[in-house]
Amino acid sequence: MGAAALLAVGVAAGSASADQYAPYIGYGYTNTHDGVQCVQHAINNSPTPYHILAEDGVFGPDTYNGIVAFQKWWNGYLAAPWLQPDGIVGKSTGGVMQDWAADWGYKCNKALPSYPAP
């Protein structure tokens, strides 16, 4: 439980420097190269039970399925915030993914959508 609490605090802290205006990522959205690459990197860095994605910044079926796998994994892991397993990186999914892409720093803070810090 302590690790989950620390992770939850880390997610909140990671979201603090996020860009609340970054575009959503998924089918039908403006998929910026940096945004998609940060999503792929976050999936690869997390313990999501999905194979390693090419971090090429190109959104397609493999990235979509990786996002769904990440969302389902997160819901089973912590469930706070609960993520809709829809293959879209919106503010909730983006905020959670920022922790898993934190080693890329500013690039992913600007590219992944998230809620503003309280």
PDB file of C-alpha atoms in Angstrom:
ATOM      1  CA  MET A   1       0.000   0.000   0.000  1.00  0.00           C
ATOM      2  CA  GLY A   2       2.890   2.359   0.733  1.00  0.00           C
ATOM      3  CA  ALA A   3       4.220   1.990  -2.815  1.00  0.00           C
ATOM      4  CA  ALA A   4       0.783   2.739  -4.250  1.00  0.00           C
ATOM      5  CA  ALA A   5       0.527   5.837  -2.089  1.00  0.00           C
ATOM      6  CA  LEU A   6       3.954   6.999  -3.201  1.00  0.00           C
ATOM      7  CA  LEU A   7       3.052   6.369  -6.819  1.00  0.00           C
ATOM      8  CA  ALA A   8      -0.183   8.339  -6.435  1.00  0.00           C
ATOM      9  CA  VAL A   9       1.801  11.242  -4.981  1.00  0.00           C
ATOM     10  CA  GLY A  10       4.266  10.953  -7.864  1.00  0.00           C
ATOM     11  CA  VAL A  11       1.454  11.120 -10.412  1.00  0.00           C
ATOM     12  CA  ALA A  12       0.103  14.264  -8.821  1.00  0.00           C
ATOM     13  CA  ALA A  13       3.571  15.799  -8.745  1.00  0.00           C
ATOM     14  CA  GLY A  14       4.243  14.793 -12.360  1.00  0.00           C
ATOM     15  CA  SER A  15       1.069  16.517 -13.475  1.00  0.00           C
ATOM     16  CA  ALA A  16       2.092  19.788 -11.848  1.00  0.00           C
ATOM     17  CA  SER A  17       4.296  20.828 -14.761  1.00  0.00           C
ATOM     18  CA  ALA A  18       2.005  19.444 -17.452  1.00  0.00           C
ATOM     19  CA  ASP A  19       0.552  21.374 -20.333  1.00  0.00           C
ATOM     20  CA  GLN A  20      -3.209  21.328 -19.862  1.00  0.00           C
ATOM     21  CA  TYR A  21      -3.599  22.502 -23.460  1.00  0.00           C
ATOM     22  CA  ALA A  22      -1.606  19.708 -25.105  1.00  0.00           C
ATOM     23  CA  PRO A  23      -3.775  17.949 -27.700  1.00  0.00           C
ATOM     24  CA  TYR A  24      -5.355  14.592 -26.995  1.00  0.00           C
ATOM     25  CA  ILE A  25      -3.711  11.594 -28.653  1.00  0.00           C
ATOM     26  CA  GLY A  26      -5.639   8.852 -30.432  1.00  0.00           C
ATOM     27  CA  TYR A  27      -7.613   8.099 -33.563  1.00  0.00           C
ATOM     28  CA  GLY A  28      -9.368  11.249 -34.777  1.00  0.00           C
ATOM     29  CA  TYR A  29      -7.057  13.621 -32.861  1.00  0.00           C
ATOM     30  CA  THR A  30      -4.062  15.722 -33.785  1.00  0.00           C
ATOM     31  CA  ASN A  31      -1.275  13.301 -33.019  1.00  0.00           C
ATOM     32  CA  THR A  32       1.934  15.251 -32.674  1.00  0.00           C
ATOM     33  CA  HIS A  33       5.182  13.370 -33.148  1.00  0.00           C
ATOM     34  CA  ASP A  34       6.406  14.304 -29.655  1.00  0.00           C
ATOM     35  CA  GLY A  35       3.088  13.408 -28.037  1.00  0.00           C
ATOM     36  CA  VAL A  36       2.917   9.966 -29.634  1.00  0.00           C
ATOM     37  CA  GLN A  37       6.593   9.333 -28.934  1.00  0.00           C
ATOM     38  CA  CYS A  38       6.069  10.212 -25.244  1.00  0.00           C
ATOM     39  CA  VAL A  39       3.078   7.846 -25.094  1.00  0.00           C
ATOM     40  CA  GLN A  40       5.167   5.056 -26.603  1.00  0.00           C
ATOM     41  CA  HIS A  41       8.003   5.807 -24.188  1.00  0.00           C
ATOM     42  CA  ALA A  42       5.658   5.829 -21.169  1.00  0.00           C
ATOM     43  CA  ILE A  43       4.179   2.469 -22.176  1.00  0.00           C
ATOM     44  CA  ASN A  44       7.663   1.003 -22.629  1.00  0.00           C
ATOM     45  CA  ASN A  45       8.818   2.322 -19.228  1.00  0.00           C
ATOM     46  CA  SER A  46       5.764   1.071 -17.332  1.00  0.00           C
ATOM     47  CA  PRO A  47       5.149  -2.522 -16.241  1.00  0.00           C
ATOM     48  CA  THR A  48       2.209  -2.663 -18.652  1.00  0.00           C
ATOM     49  CA  PRO A  49       1.847  -6.221 -19.972  1.00  0.00           C
ATOM     50  CA  TYR A  50       2.329  -5.173 -23.596  1.00  0.00           C
ATOM     51  CA  HIS A  51       5.286  -5.685 -25.890  1.00  0.00           C
ATOM     52  CA  ILE A  52       7.858  -2.945 -26.412  1.00  0.00           C
ATOM     53  CA  LEU A  53       6.678  -0.320 -28.884  1.00  0.00           C
ATOM     54  CA  ALA A  54       8.836   1.408 -31.460  1.00  0.00           C
ATOM     55  CA  GLU A  55       9.313   4.951 -30.138  1.00  0.00           C
ATOM     56  CA  ASP A  56       8.898   6.414 -33.607  1.00  0.00           C
ATOM     57  CA  GLY A  57       6.206   9.031 -32.911  1.00  0.00           C
ATOM     58  CA  VAL A  58       3.784   7.423 -35.373  1.00  0.00           C
ATOM     59  CA  PHE A  59       0.281   6.647 -34.107  1.00  0.00           C
ATOM     60  CA  GLY A  60      -1.223   3.423 -35.400  1.00  0.00           C
ATOM     61  CA  PRO A  61      -2.906   0.204 -34.253  1.00  0.00           C
ATOM     62  CA  ASP A  62       0.065  -0.931 -32.164  1.00  0.00           C
ATOM     63  CA  THR A  63       0.211   2.355 -30.227  1.00  0.00           C
ATOM     64  CA  TYR A  64      -3.580   2.329 -29.828  1.00  0.00           C
ATOM     65  CA  ASN A  65      -3.492  -1.215 -28.404  1.00  0.00           C
ATOM     66  CA  GLY A  66      -0.600  -0.229 -26.144  1.00  0.00           C
ATOM     67  CA  ILE A  67      -2.645   2.671 -24.755  1.00  0.00           C
ATOM     68  CA  VAL A  68      -5.612   0.374 -24.055  1.00  0.00           C
ATOM     69  CA  ALA A  69      -3.285  -2.128 -22.349  1.00  0.00           C
ATOM     70  CA  PHE A  70      -1.784   0.687 -20.255  1.00  0.00           C
ATOM     71  CA  GLN A  71      -5.227   1.961 -19.247  1.00  0.00           C
ATOM     72  CA  LYS A  72      -6.411  -1.537 -18.261  1.00  0.00           C
ATOM     73  CA  TRP A  73      -3.175  -2.236 -16.381  1.00  0.00           C
ATOM     74  CA  TRP A  74      -3.469   1.050 -14.487  1.00  0.00           C
ATOM     75  CA  ASN A  75      -7.076   0.316 -13.492  1.00  0.00           C
ATOM     76  CA  GLY A  76      -6.039  -3.046 -12.072  1.00  0.00           C
ATOM     77  CA  TYR A  77      -2.929  -1.614 -10.425  1.00  0.00           C
ATOM     78  CA  LEU A  78      -4.186   1.451  -8.566  1.00  0.00           C
ATOM     79  CA  ALA A  79      -7.531   2.574 -10.007  1.00  0.00           C
ATOM     80  CA  ALA A  80      -7.072   6.161  -8.896  1.00  0.00           C
ATOM     81  CA  PRO A  81      -7.717   7.931 -11.156  1.00  0.00           C
ATOM     82  CA  TRP A  82      -9.688   5.285 -13.010  1.00  0.00           C
ATOM     83  CA  LEU A  83      -8.888   5.406 -16.734  1.00  0.00           C
ATOM     84  CA  GLN A  84     -11.413   4.706 -19.481  1.00  0.00           C
ATOM     85  CA  PRO A  85      -9.788   1.948 -21.607  1.00  0.00           C
ATOM     86  CA  ASP A  86     -10.597   3.739 -24.864  1.00  0.00           C
ATOM     87  CA  GLY A  87      -7.199   4.094 -26.537  1.00  0.00           C
ATOM     88  CA  ILE A  88      -7.278   7.883 -26.147  1.00  0.00           C
ATOM     89  CA  VAL A  89      -4.676   9.814 -24.187  1.00  0.00           C
ATOM     90  CA  GLY A  90      -6.689  12.600 -22.645  1.00  0.00           C
ATOM     91  CA  LYS A  91      -5.995  14.546 -19.473  1.00  0.00           C
ATOM     92  CA  SER A  92      -6.381  11.605 -17.057  1.00  0.00           C
ATOM     93  CA  THR A  93      -4.351   9.070 -19.049  1.00  0.00           C
ATOM     94  CA  GLY A  94      -1.795  11.726 -20.014  1.00  0.00           C
ATOM     95  CA  GLY A  95      -1.341  12.762 -16.396  1.00  0.00           C
ATOM     96  CA  VAL A  96      -0.649   9.171 -15.363  1.00  0.00           C
ATOM     97  CA  MET A  97       1.670   8.563 -18.330  1.00  0.00           C
ATOM     98  CA  GLN A  98       3.797  11.581 -17.440  1.00  0.00           C
ATOM     99  CA  ASP A  99       5.284   9.706 -14.507  1.00  0.00           C
ATOM    100  CA  TRP A 100       6.335   6.865 -16.781  1.00  0.00           C
ATOM    101  CA  ALA A 101       7.925   9.318 -19.241  1.00  0.00           C
ATOM    102  CA  ALA A 102       9.487  11.562 -16.580  1.00  0.00           C
ATOM    103  CA  ASP A 103      13.026  10.684 -17.676  1.00  0.00           C
ATOM    104  CA  TRP A 104      12.320  12.642 -20.879  1.00  0.00           C
ATOM    105  CA  GLY A 105      11.351  15.656 -18.752  1.00  0.00           C
ATOM    106  CA  TYR A 106      10.157  18.846 -20.363  1.00  0.00           C
ATOM    107  CA  LYS A 107       9.470  17.274 -23.758  1.00  0.00           C
ATOM    108  CA  CYS A 108       6.748  14.987 -22.383  1.00  0.00           C
ATOM    109  CA  ASN A 109       5.409  17.544 -19.918  1.00  0.00           C
ATOM    110  CA  LYS A 110       4.627  19.755 -22.924  1.00  0.00           C
ATOM    111  CA  ALA A 111       3.394  16.959 -25.189  1.00  0.00           C
ATOM    112  CA  LEU A 112       1.055  14.946 -22.939  1.00  0.00           C
ATOM    113  CA  PRO A 113      -2.312  16.428 -21.934  1.00  0.00           C
ATOM    114  CA  SER A 114      -3.085  16.658 -18.232  1.00  0.00           C
ATOM    115  CA  TYR A 115      -5.134  18.562 -15.724  1.00  0.00           C
ATOM    116  CA  PRO A 116      -3.510  21.687 -14.266  1.00  0.00           C
ATOM    117  CA  ALA A 117      -1.978  21.459 -10.825  1.00  0.00           C
ATOM    118  CA  PRO A 118      -4.450  22.287  -8.045  1.00  0.00           C
TER     119      PRO A 118
END
